[in-house]
Coordinates of C-alpha atoms and ligand atoms in Angstrom, one line a residue:
M1 CA 0.0 0.0 0.0
K2 CA 3.0 2.2 0.6
N3 CA 3.4 2.7 -3.2
F4 CA -0.1 3.9 -3.5
K5 CA 0.3 6.5 -0.8
T6 CA 3.7 7.5 -2.1
L7 CA 2.2 8.2 -5.5
N8 CA -0.4 10.3 -3.9
E9 CA 2.2 12.2 -1.9
K10 CA 4.1 12.8 -5.2
I11 CA 1.0 14.2 -6.9
N12 CA 0.3 16.4 -3.9
S13 CA 3.8 17.8 -3.7
H14 CA 3.6 18.5 -7.4
L15 CA 0.3 20.3 -7.0
L16 CA 1.7 22.2 -3.9
K17 CA 4.5 23.6 -5.9
E18 CA 2.0 24.7 -8.5
V19 CA 0.0 26.4 -5.7
E20 CA 3.1 28.2 -4.4
L21 CA 4.2 29.3 -7.8
N22 CA 0.8 30.4 -8.9
D23 CA -0.2 34.1 -8.3
D24 CA -3.9 33.7 -9.3
I25 CA -5.9 33.2 -6.1
R26 CA -8.8 31.5 -7.8
Q27 CA -6.5 29.1 -9.5
K28 CA -4.7 28.5 -6.1
E29 CA -8.1 27.7 -4.5
L30 CA -9.0 25.4 -7.3
L31 CA -5.7 23.5 -7.0
I32 CA -6.1 23.2 -3.2
A33 CA -9.7 21.8 -3.8
V34 CA -8.3 19.3 -6.4
M35 CA -5.6 18.3 -3.8
Q36 CA -8.2 17.7 -1.2
L37 CA -10.4 15.7 -3.5
A38 CA -7.4 13.6 -4.6
E39 CA -6.6 12.9 -1.0
E40 CA -10.1 11.9 -0.2
R41 CA -10.3 9.6 -3.2
T42 CA -6.9 8.1 -2.3
A43 CA -8.1 7.5 1.3
T44 CA -11.3 5.8 0.1
L45 CA -9.4 3.6 -2.4
T46 CA -6.8 2.7 0.2
A47 CA -9.5 1.7 2.7
I48 CA -11.2 -0.4 0.1
I49 CA -8.0 -2.1 -1.0
E50 CA -6.8 -2.6 2.6
S51 CA -10.0 -4.1 3.9
S52 CA -10.7 -6.3 0.9
D53 CA -10.8 -10.1 1.4
D54 CA -9.2 -10.5 -2.0
A55 CA -5.5 -10.1 -2.7
I56 CA -5.1 -6.9 -4.8
I57 CA -1.7 -6.7 -6.4
S58 CA -0.4 -4.5 -9.1
K59 CA 2.7 -5.1 -11.3
N60 CA 4.4 -3.5 -14.2
L61 CA 4.6 -4.9 -17.7
Q62 CA 7.8 -6.7 -16.7
G63 CA 5.9 -8.6 -14.0
I64 CA 7.5 -6.7 -11.1
V65 CA 5.2 -6.2 -8.1
T66 CA 4.4 -2.6 -7.5
S67 CA 1.7 -2.8 -4.8
W68 CA 0.6 -5.5 -2.4
N69 CA -2.4 -5.3 0.0
P70 CA -2.9 -7.0 3.5
S71 CA -5.0 -9.8 2.0
A72 CA -2.2 -10.6 -0.5
E73 CA 0.0 -11.0 2.6
R74 CA -2.7 -13.2 4.3
I75 CA -3.2 -15.4 1.2
F76 CA 0.3 -15.8 -0.1
G77 CA 2.3 -15.3 3.2
Y78 CA 4.7 -12.7 1.9
T79 CA 4.8 -9.2 3.5
E80 CA 4.6 -6.1 1.4
E81 CA 8.3 -5.5 2.0
E82 CA 9.2 -9.0 0.8
M83 CA 7.2 -8.6 -2.4
L84 CA 7.6 -5.0 -3.6
G85 CA 10.1 -4.9 -6.5
E86 CA 10.0 -8.7 -6.7
S87 CA 8.9 -10.7 -9.7
I88 CA 5.3 -12.1 -9.6
L89 CA 6.7 -15.4 -10.9
K90 CA 7.5 -16.1 -7.2
L91 CA 3.8 -17.0 -6.8
I92 CA 3.5 -19.1 -9.9
P93 CA 4.1 -22.9 -9.6
P94 CA 6.9 -24.1 -12.0
D95 CA 4.4 -26.1 -14.2
R96 CA 2.3 -22.9 -14.8
L97 CA 5.0 -20.4 -15.6
E98 CA 3.7 -20.2 -19.2
E99 CA 0.5 -18.6 -17.9
E100 CA 2.3 -15.2 -17.2
P101 CA 3.4 -14.3 -20.7
H102 CA 0.1 -15.5 -22.0
I103 CA -1.9 -13.3 -19.6
L104 CA 0.5 -10.3 -20.3
G105 CA 0.0 -10.8 -24.0
R106 CA -3.8 -10.4 -23.6
I107 CA -3.4 -7.4 -21.3
R108 CA -1.0 -5.7 -23.7
V109 CA -3.7 -5.7 -26.3
G110 CA -6.1 -4.1 -23.7
E111 CA -8.0 -7.2 -22.8
R112 CA -9.2 -8.0 -19.3
V113 CA -9.0 -11.5 -18.0
A114 CA -11.9 -12.3 -15.6
H115 CA -12.3 -15.3 -13.2
F116 CA -9.3 -17.2 -14.5
E117 CA -9.1 -20.2 -12.2
T118 CA -5.6 -21.5 -11.5
K119 CA -3.2 -22.5 -8.8
R120 CA -0.6 -20.3 -7.1
I121 CA 2.1 -21.1 -4.5
T122 CA 2.5 -19.5 -1.1
K123 CA 5.6 -18.5 0.7
Y124 CA 5.4 -21.8 2.6
G125 CA 5.2 -23.9 -0.6
D126 CA 1.4 -24.7 -0.3
L127 CA -0.5 -24.9 -3.5
I128 CA -3.7 -22.9 -3.3
D129 CA -6.6 -22.5 -5.8
V130 CA -7.2 -18.9 -6.9
S131 CA -9.6 -17.1 -9.1
L132 CA -7.9 -14.2 -10.8
T133 CA -9.3 -11.1 -12.4
I134 CA -6.5 -9.2 -14.3
S135 CA -7.0 -5.8 -15.8
P136 CA -4.6 -3.4 -17.6
V137 CA -3.6 -0.2 -15.8
K138 CA -3.4 2.8 -18.1
N139 CA -1.8 6.2 -17.8
P140 CA -3.9 9.4 -18.6
A141 CA -2.7 9.1 -22.2
G142 CA -4.3 5.7 -22.4
E143 CA -1.1 3.8 -22.6
I144 CA -0.9 0.5 -20.7
I145 CA 1.7 0.8 -18.0
G146 CA 1.0 -2.1 -15.8
V147 CA -1.4 -4.8 -14.6
S148 CA -3.7 -5.0 -11.6
K149 CA -4.6 -8.4 -10.3
I150 CA -7.4 -9.4 -7.9
A151 CA -6.8 -12.9 -6.5
R152 CA -9.5 -14.7 -4.6
N153 CA -8.5 -17.8 -2.6
I154 CA -11.0 -20.5 -3.6
T155 CA -9.2 -23.5 -2.1
A156 CA -12.0 -24.1 0.5
L157 CA -14.6 -23.7 -2.3
R158 CA -12.6 -26.2 -4.5
R159 CA -12.4 -28.7 -1.6
A160 CA -16.1 -28.4 -1.0
E161 CA -16.8 -28.9 -4.7
E162 CA -14.5 -31.9 -4.8
K163 CA -16.1 -33.3 -1.7
S164 CA -19.6 -32.9 -3.1
A165 CA -18.4 -34.4 -6.4
I166 CA -17.1 -37.4 -4.5
L167 CA -20.3 -37.7 -2.5
A168 CA -22.4 -37.4 -5.7
A169 CA -20.3 -40.1 -7.3
I170 CA -20.8 -42.4 -4.3
I171 CA -24.5 -41.7 -4.2
E172 CA -24.8 -42.5 -7.9
S173 CA -22.7 -45.6 -7.8
T174 CA -24.1 -47.2 -4.7
D175 CA -26.3 -50.3 -4.8
D176 CA -28.7 -48.8 -2.3
A177 CA -31.5 -46.4 -3.2
I178 CA -30.8 -43.0 -1.7
I179 CA -33.7 -40.7 -1.7
S180 CA -34.4 -37.4 0.0
K181 CA -37.8 -35.8 0.6
D182 CA -39.1 -32.7 2.3
L183 CA -41.4 -32.6 5.3
N184 CA -44.4 -33.0 3.1
S185 CA -43.1 -36.3 1.8
I186 CA -42.3 -34.8 -1.6
I187 CA -39.3 -36.5 -3.2
T188 CA -36.4 -34.0 -3.7
S189 CA -33.6 -36.3 -4.9
W190 CA -33.4 -39.8 -6.4
N191 CA -30.3 -41.7 -7.3
G192 CA -29.5 -44.4 -9.9
A193 CA -30.1 -47.3 -7.6
A194 CA -33.5 -45.9 -6.6
E195 CA -34.4 -46.1 -10.3
R196 CA -33.1 -49.6 -10.6
I197 CA -34.9 -50.8 -7.4
F198 CA -38.2 -49.0 -7.8
G199 CA -38.4 -48.7 -11.6
Y200 CA -39.2 -45.0 -11.7
T201 CA -36.8 -42.5 -13.4
E202 CA -35.7 -39.4 -11.6
E203 CA -38.0 -37.3 -13.9
E204 CA -41.0 -39.4 -13.0
V205 CA -40.6 -39.0 -9.2
L206 CA -39.0 -35.6 -8.5
G207 CA -41.7 -33.4 -7.0
Q208 CA -44.0 -36.5 -6.4
S209 CA -45.1 -37.9 -3.1
I210 CA -43.1 -40.7 -1.5
L211 CA -46.4 -42.4 -0.8
K212 CA -46.2 -43.7 -4.4
L213 CA -43.8 -46.4 -3.1
I214 CA -45.7 -47.4 0.0
P215 CA -48.2 -50.3 -0.2
P216 CA -51.7 -49.2 0.8
D217 CA -51.7 -51.4 4.0
R218 CA -48.5 -49.7 5.2
L219 CA -49.4 -46.0 4.7
Q220 CA -49.4 -45.4 8.4
E221 CA -45.6 -46.0 8.5
E222 CA -44.9 -42.6 6.9
P223 CA -46.4 -40.4 9.7
M224 CA -44.9 -42.8 12.3
I225 CA -41.4 -42.4 10.9
L226 CA -41.8 -38.7 10.6
G227 CA -42.9 -38.4 14.2
Q228 CA -39.9 -40.4 15.3
L229 CA -37.5 -38.2 13.3
K230 CA -39.2 -35.0 14.5
S231 CA -38.4 -36.1 18.1
G232 CA -34.8 -36.2 17.0
Q233 CA -34.4 -40.0 16.6
R234 CA -32.9 -41.8 13.6
V235 CA -34.7 -44.9 12.1
D236 CA -32.2 -47.7 11.5
H237 CA -32.6 -50.9 9.5
F238 CA -36.4 -50.8 9.5
E239 CA -37.5 -53.8 7.5
T240 CA -40.7 -53.3 5.5
K241 CA -42.2 -53.7 2.1
R242 CA -42.4 -51.2 -0.7
M243 CA -44.0 -51.2 -4.1
T244 CA -42.2 -50.8 -7.5
K245 CA -43.5 -48.9 -10.5
H246 CA -44.7 -52.2 -11.9
G247 CA -46.7 -53.0 -8.8
K248 CA -44.3 -55.6 -7.4
L249 CA -43.9 -55.8 -3.6
I250 CA -40.3 -55.9 -2.6
D251 CA -38.6 -56.3 0.9
V252 CA -36.5 -53.3 1.9
S253 CA -34.4 -52.3 4.9
L254 CA -34.7 -48.6 5.5
T255 CA -32.4 -46.2 7.3
I256 CA -33.9 -42.8 7.6
S257 CA -32.1 -39.7 8.9
P258 CA -33.1 -36.2 9.5
V259 CA -31.8 -33.5 7.2
K260 CA -31.3 -30.2 9.1
D261 CA -30.4 -26.7 8.0
K262 CA -27.5 -24.7 9.5
A263 CA -29.7 -23.6 12.4
G264 CA -30.5 -27.2 13.3
N265 CA -34.1 -27.1 12.0
L266 CA -35.5 -30.2 10.5
I267 CA -36.0 -29.5 6.8
G268 CA -36.3 -32.9 5.3
L269 CA -35.4 -36.6 5.4
S270 CA -32.9 -38.7 3.7
K271 CA -33.7 -42.3 3.2
I272 CA -31.4 -45.3 2.3
A273 CA -33.4 -48.2 1.0
R274 CA -31.7 -51.6 0.5
D275 CA -33.5 -54.3 -1.5
I276 CA -33.5 -57.3 0.8
T277 CA -35.9 -59.4 -1.2
Y278 CA -33.2 -62.0 -1.9
K279 CA -32.1 -62.1 1.7
K280 CA -35.7 -62.6 2.8
L281 CA -36.0 -65.4 0.3
E282 CA -32.9 -67.1 1.7
E283 CA -34.3 -66.7 5.2
Q284 CA -37.5 -68.2 4.1
R285 CA -35.7 -71.2 2.6
K286 CA -33.7 -71.7 5.8
N287 CA -36.9 -71.4 7.8
D288 CA -38.7 -73.9 5.7
F289 CA -35.8 -76.3 6.1
I290 CA -35.7 -76.0 9.9
A291 CA -39.4 -76.4 10.1
I292 CA -39.4 -79.6 7.9
V293 CA -36.4 -81.2 9.6
S294 CA -37.7 -80.5 13.1
H295 CA -41.1 -81.8 12.3
E296 CA -39.7 -84.9 10.7
L297 CA -37.4 -85.6 13.7
K298 CA -40.1 -85.0 16.3
T299 CA -42.3 -87.8 15.3
P300 CA -39.8 -90.7 15.5
L301 CA -38.2 -89.1 18.6
T302 CA -41.6 -89.1 20.4
S303 CA -42.0 -92.8 19.6
M304 CA -38.4 -93.6 20.6
R305 CA -39.0 -91.8 24.0
S306 CA -42.1 -93.9 24.6
Y307 CA -40.4 -97.1 23.8
I308 CA -37.5 -96.2 26.1
Q309 CA -39.9 -95.4 28.9
L310 CA -41.7 -98.7 28.3
A311 CA -38.5 -100.7 28.4
L312 CA -37.4 -98.8 31.5
A313 CA -40.6 -99.9 33.3
K314 CA -40.0 -103.5 32.3
V315 CA -36.4 -103.5 33.3
R316 CA -37.3 -102.0 36.7
E317 CA -39.6 -105.0 37.3
K318 CA -36.7 -107.3 36.5
Q319 CA -34.3 -105.4 38.7
D320 CA -31.6 -105.2 36.1
A321 CA -29.5 -102.3 37.5
F322 CA -27.2 -102.0 34.5
C323 CA -30.0 -101.9 31.9
E324 CA -32.1 -99.6 34.0
N325 CA -29.1 -97.1 34.3
V326 CA -28.5 -97.2 30.5
L327 CA -32.1 -96.7 29.6
A328 CA -32.6 -93.9 32.1
R329 CA -29.6 -92.1 30.5
A330 CA -31.0 -92.7 27.0
E331 CA -34.3 -91.3 28.2
V332 CA -32.6 -88.1 29.5
Q333 CA -30.9 -87.6 26.1
T334 CA -34.1 -88.0 24.2
R335 CA -35.7 -85.5 26.5
K336 CA -32.9 -83.0 25.7
M337 CA -33.3 -83.6 22.0
Y338 CA -37.1 -83.1 22.4
L339 CA -36.6 -79.7 24.0
M340 CA -34.1 -78.7 21.3
I341 CA -36.4 -79.7 18.5
N342 CA -39.3 -77.8 20.1
D343 CA -37.1 -74.7 20.1
F344 CA -36.5 -75.1 16.3
L345 CA -40.2 -75.7 15.6
N346 CA -41.2 -72.6 17.5
L347 CA -38.4 -70.6 15.9
S348 CA -39.8 -71.3 12.4
R349 CA -43.3 -70.7 13.5
L350 CA -42.2 -67.3 14.9
E351 CA -40.4 -66.4 11.7
E352 CA -43.5 -67.2 9.7
G353 CA -45.6 -65.1 12.0
K354 CA -47.5 -68.3 12.8
M355 CA -46.7 -68.6 16.5
S356 CA -49.9 -68.3 18.4
L357 CA -50.7 -68.8 22.0
H358 CA -53.0 -71.6 23.3
L359 CA -54.1 -70.0 26.5
S360 CA -55.4 -72.1 29.4
R361 CA -55.6 -71.6 33.2
F362 CA -53.0 -73.7 35.0
N363 CA -51.0 -73.9 38.2
L364 CA -47.6 -72.4 37.5
T365 CA -46.0 -73.8 40.6
E366 CA -46.8 -77.3 39.4
L367 CA -45.2 -76.6 36.0
V368 CA -42.1 -75.2 37.6
D369 CA -42.0 -78.2 40.0
E370 CA -42.1 -80.6 37.0
I371 CA -39.4 -78.7 35.1
V372 CA -37.1 -78.4 38.1
G373 CA -37.5 -82.1 38.7
D374 CA -36.6 -82.9 35.0
A375 CA -33.6 -80.4 35.2
R376 CA -32.3 -82.2 38.3
I377 CA -32.2 -85.4 36.2
L378 CA -30.8 -83.7 33.1
A379 CA -28.1 -81.8 35.0
P380 CA -27.2 -84.0 38.1
A381 CA -23.8 -82.2 38.5
H382 CA -25.5 -78.9 39.5
V383 CA -27.3 -78.1 42.7
I384 CA -30.7 -76.8 41.7
E385 CA -32.5 -75.1 44.6
Y386 CA -36.1 -74.2 44.4
Q387 CA -38.3 -72.2 46.9
N388 CA -41.7 -73.1 45.5
C389 CA -44.7 -70.8 45.9
D390 CA -48.1 -71.9 47.0
E391 CA -50.4 -72.8 44.2
V392 CA -50.5 -69.9 41.8
M393 CA -52.9 -69.9 38.8
V394 CA -52.1 -68.1 35.6
D395 CA -53.8 -67.7 32.2
A396 CA -51.0 -68.5 29.7
D397 CA -49.7 -71.0 27.1
R398 CA -48.5 -73.8 29.4
E399 CA -46.2 -75.4 26.8
K400 CA -44.6 -72.2 25.8
I401 CA -44.1 -70.9 29.4
G402 CA -42.5 -74.4 30.0
Q403 CA -40.2 -73.7 27.1
V404 CA -39.2 -70.3 28.6
I405 CA -38.3 -71.9 32.0
N406 CA -36.6 -74.9 30.3
N407 CA -34.4 -72.6 28.2
L408 CA -33.5 -70.3 31.2
L409 CA -32.7 -73.3 33.4
S410 CA -30.7 -75.1 30.7
N411 CA -28.7 -71.9 30.1
A412 CA -28.0 -71.6 33.8
V413 CA -26.6 -75.1 33.7
K414 CA -24.6 -74.6 30.4
Y415 CA -23.0 -71.3 31.5
S416 CA -21.9 -72.2 35.0
L417 CA -19.5 -74.8 36.4
S418 CA -20.5 -78.2 37.8
G419 CA -21.1 -78.2 41.5
T420 CA -22.4 -74.6 41.6
I421 CA -25.9 -73.6 42.8
I422 CA -28.8 -72.6 40.6
N423 CA -31.6 -71.0 42.4
V424 CA -35.1 -71.0 41.0
G425 CA -37.3 -68.4 42.8
C426 CA -41.0 -67.7 42.8
E427 CA -42.5 -64.6 44.3
I428 CA -46.1 -63.5 44.3
S429 CA -46.9 -59.8 44.6
E430 CA -49.7 -57.4 43.4
E431 CA -51.5 -59.8 41.1
K432 CA -48.2 -61.0 39.6
V433 CA -46.0 -63.9 40.0
L434 CA -42.3 -63.4 39.4
I435 CA -40.1 -66.4 38.4
S436 CA -36.4 -66.0 38.6
I437 CA -33.4 -68.2 37.8
A438 CA -30.1 -67.3 39.3
D439 CA -26.8 -68.9 38.6
Q440 CA -23.2 -68.6 39.8
G441 CA -21.8 -68.9 36.3
F442 CA -19.7 -66.8 33.9
G443 CA -22.0 -63.8 33.9
I444 CA -22.6 -61.6 30.9
S445 CA -21.0 -58.2 30.0
V446 CA -23.2 -55.2 29.7
A447 CA -22.4 -54.9 26.0
D448 CA -23.6 -58.6 25.4
Q449 CA -26.7 -58.1 27.6
K450 CA -28.0 -55.6 25.0
R451 CA -27.8 -58.2 22.2
L452 CA -28.7 -61.4 24.1
F453 CA -32.2 -61.6 22.9
E454 CA -31.4 -61.2 19.2
R455 CA -31.9 -64.2 17.0
F456 CA -28.8 -66.4 16.6
Y457 CA -26.8 -64.1 18.9
R458 CA -24.1 -65.9 20.9
V459 CA -21.5 -64.5 23.2
S460 CA -18.0 -65.3 21.9
N461 CA -15.5 -65.1 24.8
D462 CA -13.1 -67.8 25.9
E463 CA -15.2 -69.1 28.7
V464 CA -18.2 -69.9 26.5
K465 CA -16.7 -70.6 23.2
N466 CA -16.8 -74.4 23.8
V467 CA -20.4 -74.5 25.0
S468 CA -22.6 -75.6 22.1
G469 CA -25.8 -73.8 21.2
F470 CA -27.6 -72.0 18.4
G471 CA -28.4 -68.7 19.9
I472 CA -32.1 -69.1 19.6
G473 CA -33.1 -69.9 23.2
L474 CA -33.2 -66.4 24.6
Y475 CA -34.7 -65.0 21.4
L476 CA -37.6 -67.5 21.8
V477 CA -37.9 -66.6 25.6
A478 CA -38.2 -62.9 24.8
E479 CA -40.7 -63.5 22.0
I480 CA -42.9 -65.9 23.9
L481 CA -43.0 -63.5 26.9
R482 CA -43.7 -60.6 24.5
L483 CA -46.7 -62.5 23.1
H484 CA -47.9 -62.9 26.7
G485 CA -47.6 -59.1 27.2
G486 CA -44.5 -59.3 29.4
D487 CA -40.7 -59.3 29.0
I488 CA -37.6 -60.9 30.2
K489 CA -35.2 -59.2 32.6
V490 CA -31.5 -59.9 33.1
E491 CA -29.2 -58.8 35.8
S492 CA -25.6 -59.9 35.4
R493 CA -22.0 -58.9 35.7
H494 CA -19.2 -60.6 33.8
G495 CA -17.7 -63.2 36.2
E496 CA -20.4 -62.8 38.9
G497 CA -23.3 -65.0 37.7
S498 CA -26.7 -64.0 36.2
V499 CA -30.3 -63.7 37.2
F500 CA -33.0 -64.0 34.5
S501 CA -36.6 -63.2 35.6
F502 CA -40.0 -62.7 34.2
A503 CA -43.5 -62.0 35.6
L504 CA -46.9 -63.3 34.7
R505 CA -50.3 -61.9 35.7
T506 CA -52.0 -64.2 38.2
A507 CA -55.5 -65.4 37.3
Ligands
LIG601 P1 -27.3 -70.5 23.2 O1 -27.3 -70.9 24.6 O2 -27.8 -71.6 22.3 O3 -26.1 -69.9 22.7 P2 -29.3 -68.5 23.9 O4 -30.1 -67.6 23.1 O5 -30.0 -69.3 24.9 O6 -28.4 -69.4 22.9 O7 -28.2 -67.6 24.7 C1 -27.5 -66.6 24.0 C2 -26.2 -66.3 24.7 O8 -26.4 -65.8 25.9 C3 -25.4 -67.6 24.9 O9 -24.5 -67.9 23.8 C4 -24.6 -67.2 26.2 O10 -23.4 -66.7 25.8 C5 -25.4 -66.2 26.9 N1 -26.1 -66.7 28.0 C6 -27.4 -67.1 28.1 N2 -27.7 -67.4 29.4 C7 -26.6 -67.2 30.1 C8 -26.3 -67.4 31.5 N3 -27.2 -67.9 32.4 N4 -25.1 -67.1 31.9 C9 -24.2 -66.7 31.0 N5 -24.4 -66.5 29.7 C10 -25.6 -66.8 29.3

């Protein structure tokens, strides 16, 4: 900026001499007024140049820098002292040096170069993106005597553009449909995968309602999802069905997130839809297989168990201790297999949405007595303690509640060491009966507790890795209790045993 001021001072001293030499008072006054105006103009221009966010640089036709504003220092790192009298080539990366003569050539013929985007190099060797506007500087006679250059740092803008180009490429190339919509469920963006999955082109759906994709019997999902998002929640892996352009129903897994403006106000939703029709088909096949196999195994197993029980009765009459022992063990093993097969059958029923309850009024204490008695036979190495309640009647599915207790008890046995105590508790309070099964086993970490009731979830630490299982027991327990309007509770700490409990309403 010094140069600019110096120039002004030069003009003023010139004018001052004129004033001193001039005898005509009116001309003197005129000259003084001109001096004041020139000073004001210089002050305004200086203020503009100094406060500008853009680098404003001037140079002569040989490319030597003649002025350098504070933003030029901020952007390029060099101070005014360092740059005045220096060649502008200092700022040009070696591979772009040919730009300078080219630009100068255009300037010499009086052209202006606007918004020329290129790269420049800072004092510290960083390459930055700049947008240049270069204009000729002319003397009063109209001759070009230099060049003024406004450089805007557009590195951040470039980065943002690059980032959004990458994001756009990801969105376009992904296999998942990515759709955004406003708060009135009007579609505002639609990627390539959305077109492949749902059959509509972008033109066909932009500005249309998302309800186009929702089957009539699921229309209530839209306000439900919106409500959840408005309360600040995200909707993750929500499995549902959607309809394609050609009326085909497909299984999709949706993840829906809120889109907010800078002030944090909800302005729309983004939706990622994954086509899981194939996965669902695979699950269906697996389910059918489990259902068929379990069903086919159950019939012969039931007969086998009856034959063993019959033989056992005969052997007892004959007082053959060896055979009696062998048959009793065989009977225990068939009982275990029976419980396992029952789990599989109920799993496939549940998956098909066909698990229904057969409610009846029965004495829960009697059922627990029976199961504890069986468990003592099935797991003789454990001490199973049981404080039984007085008679307590419940309205529930006897077989399925039996399955819940059996699963909890067999887990207590599987996940604790031989010789430890398992305590089965029964407590009646306020029209409810609470059944609890406490063990002194390995316990369960807090992280695992959150996932225990998921289908096929198994803990995988060293203590339990050799315990066999399928990860369906607790899933069934939770689902059966849910169907009864209750839930399963777990209290456990890794290494300190576990307590599983559930409550049923008394009849
Ligand atoms: P499975 O026993 O066949 O693996 P479950 O669904 O019954 O399947 O149990 C899921 C997981 O929960 C088990 O793999 C086990 O790690 C853990 N678990 C269940 N019950 C207990 C328990 N009483 N003590 C410690 N861990 C348990």
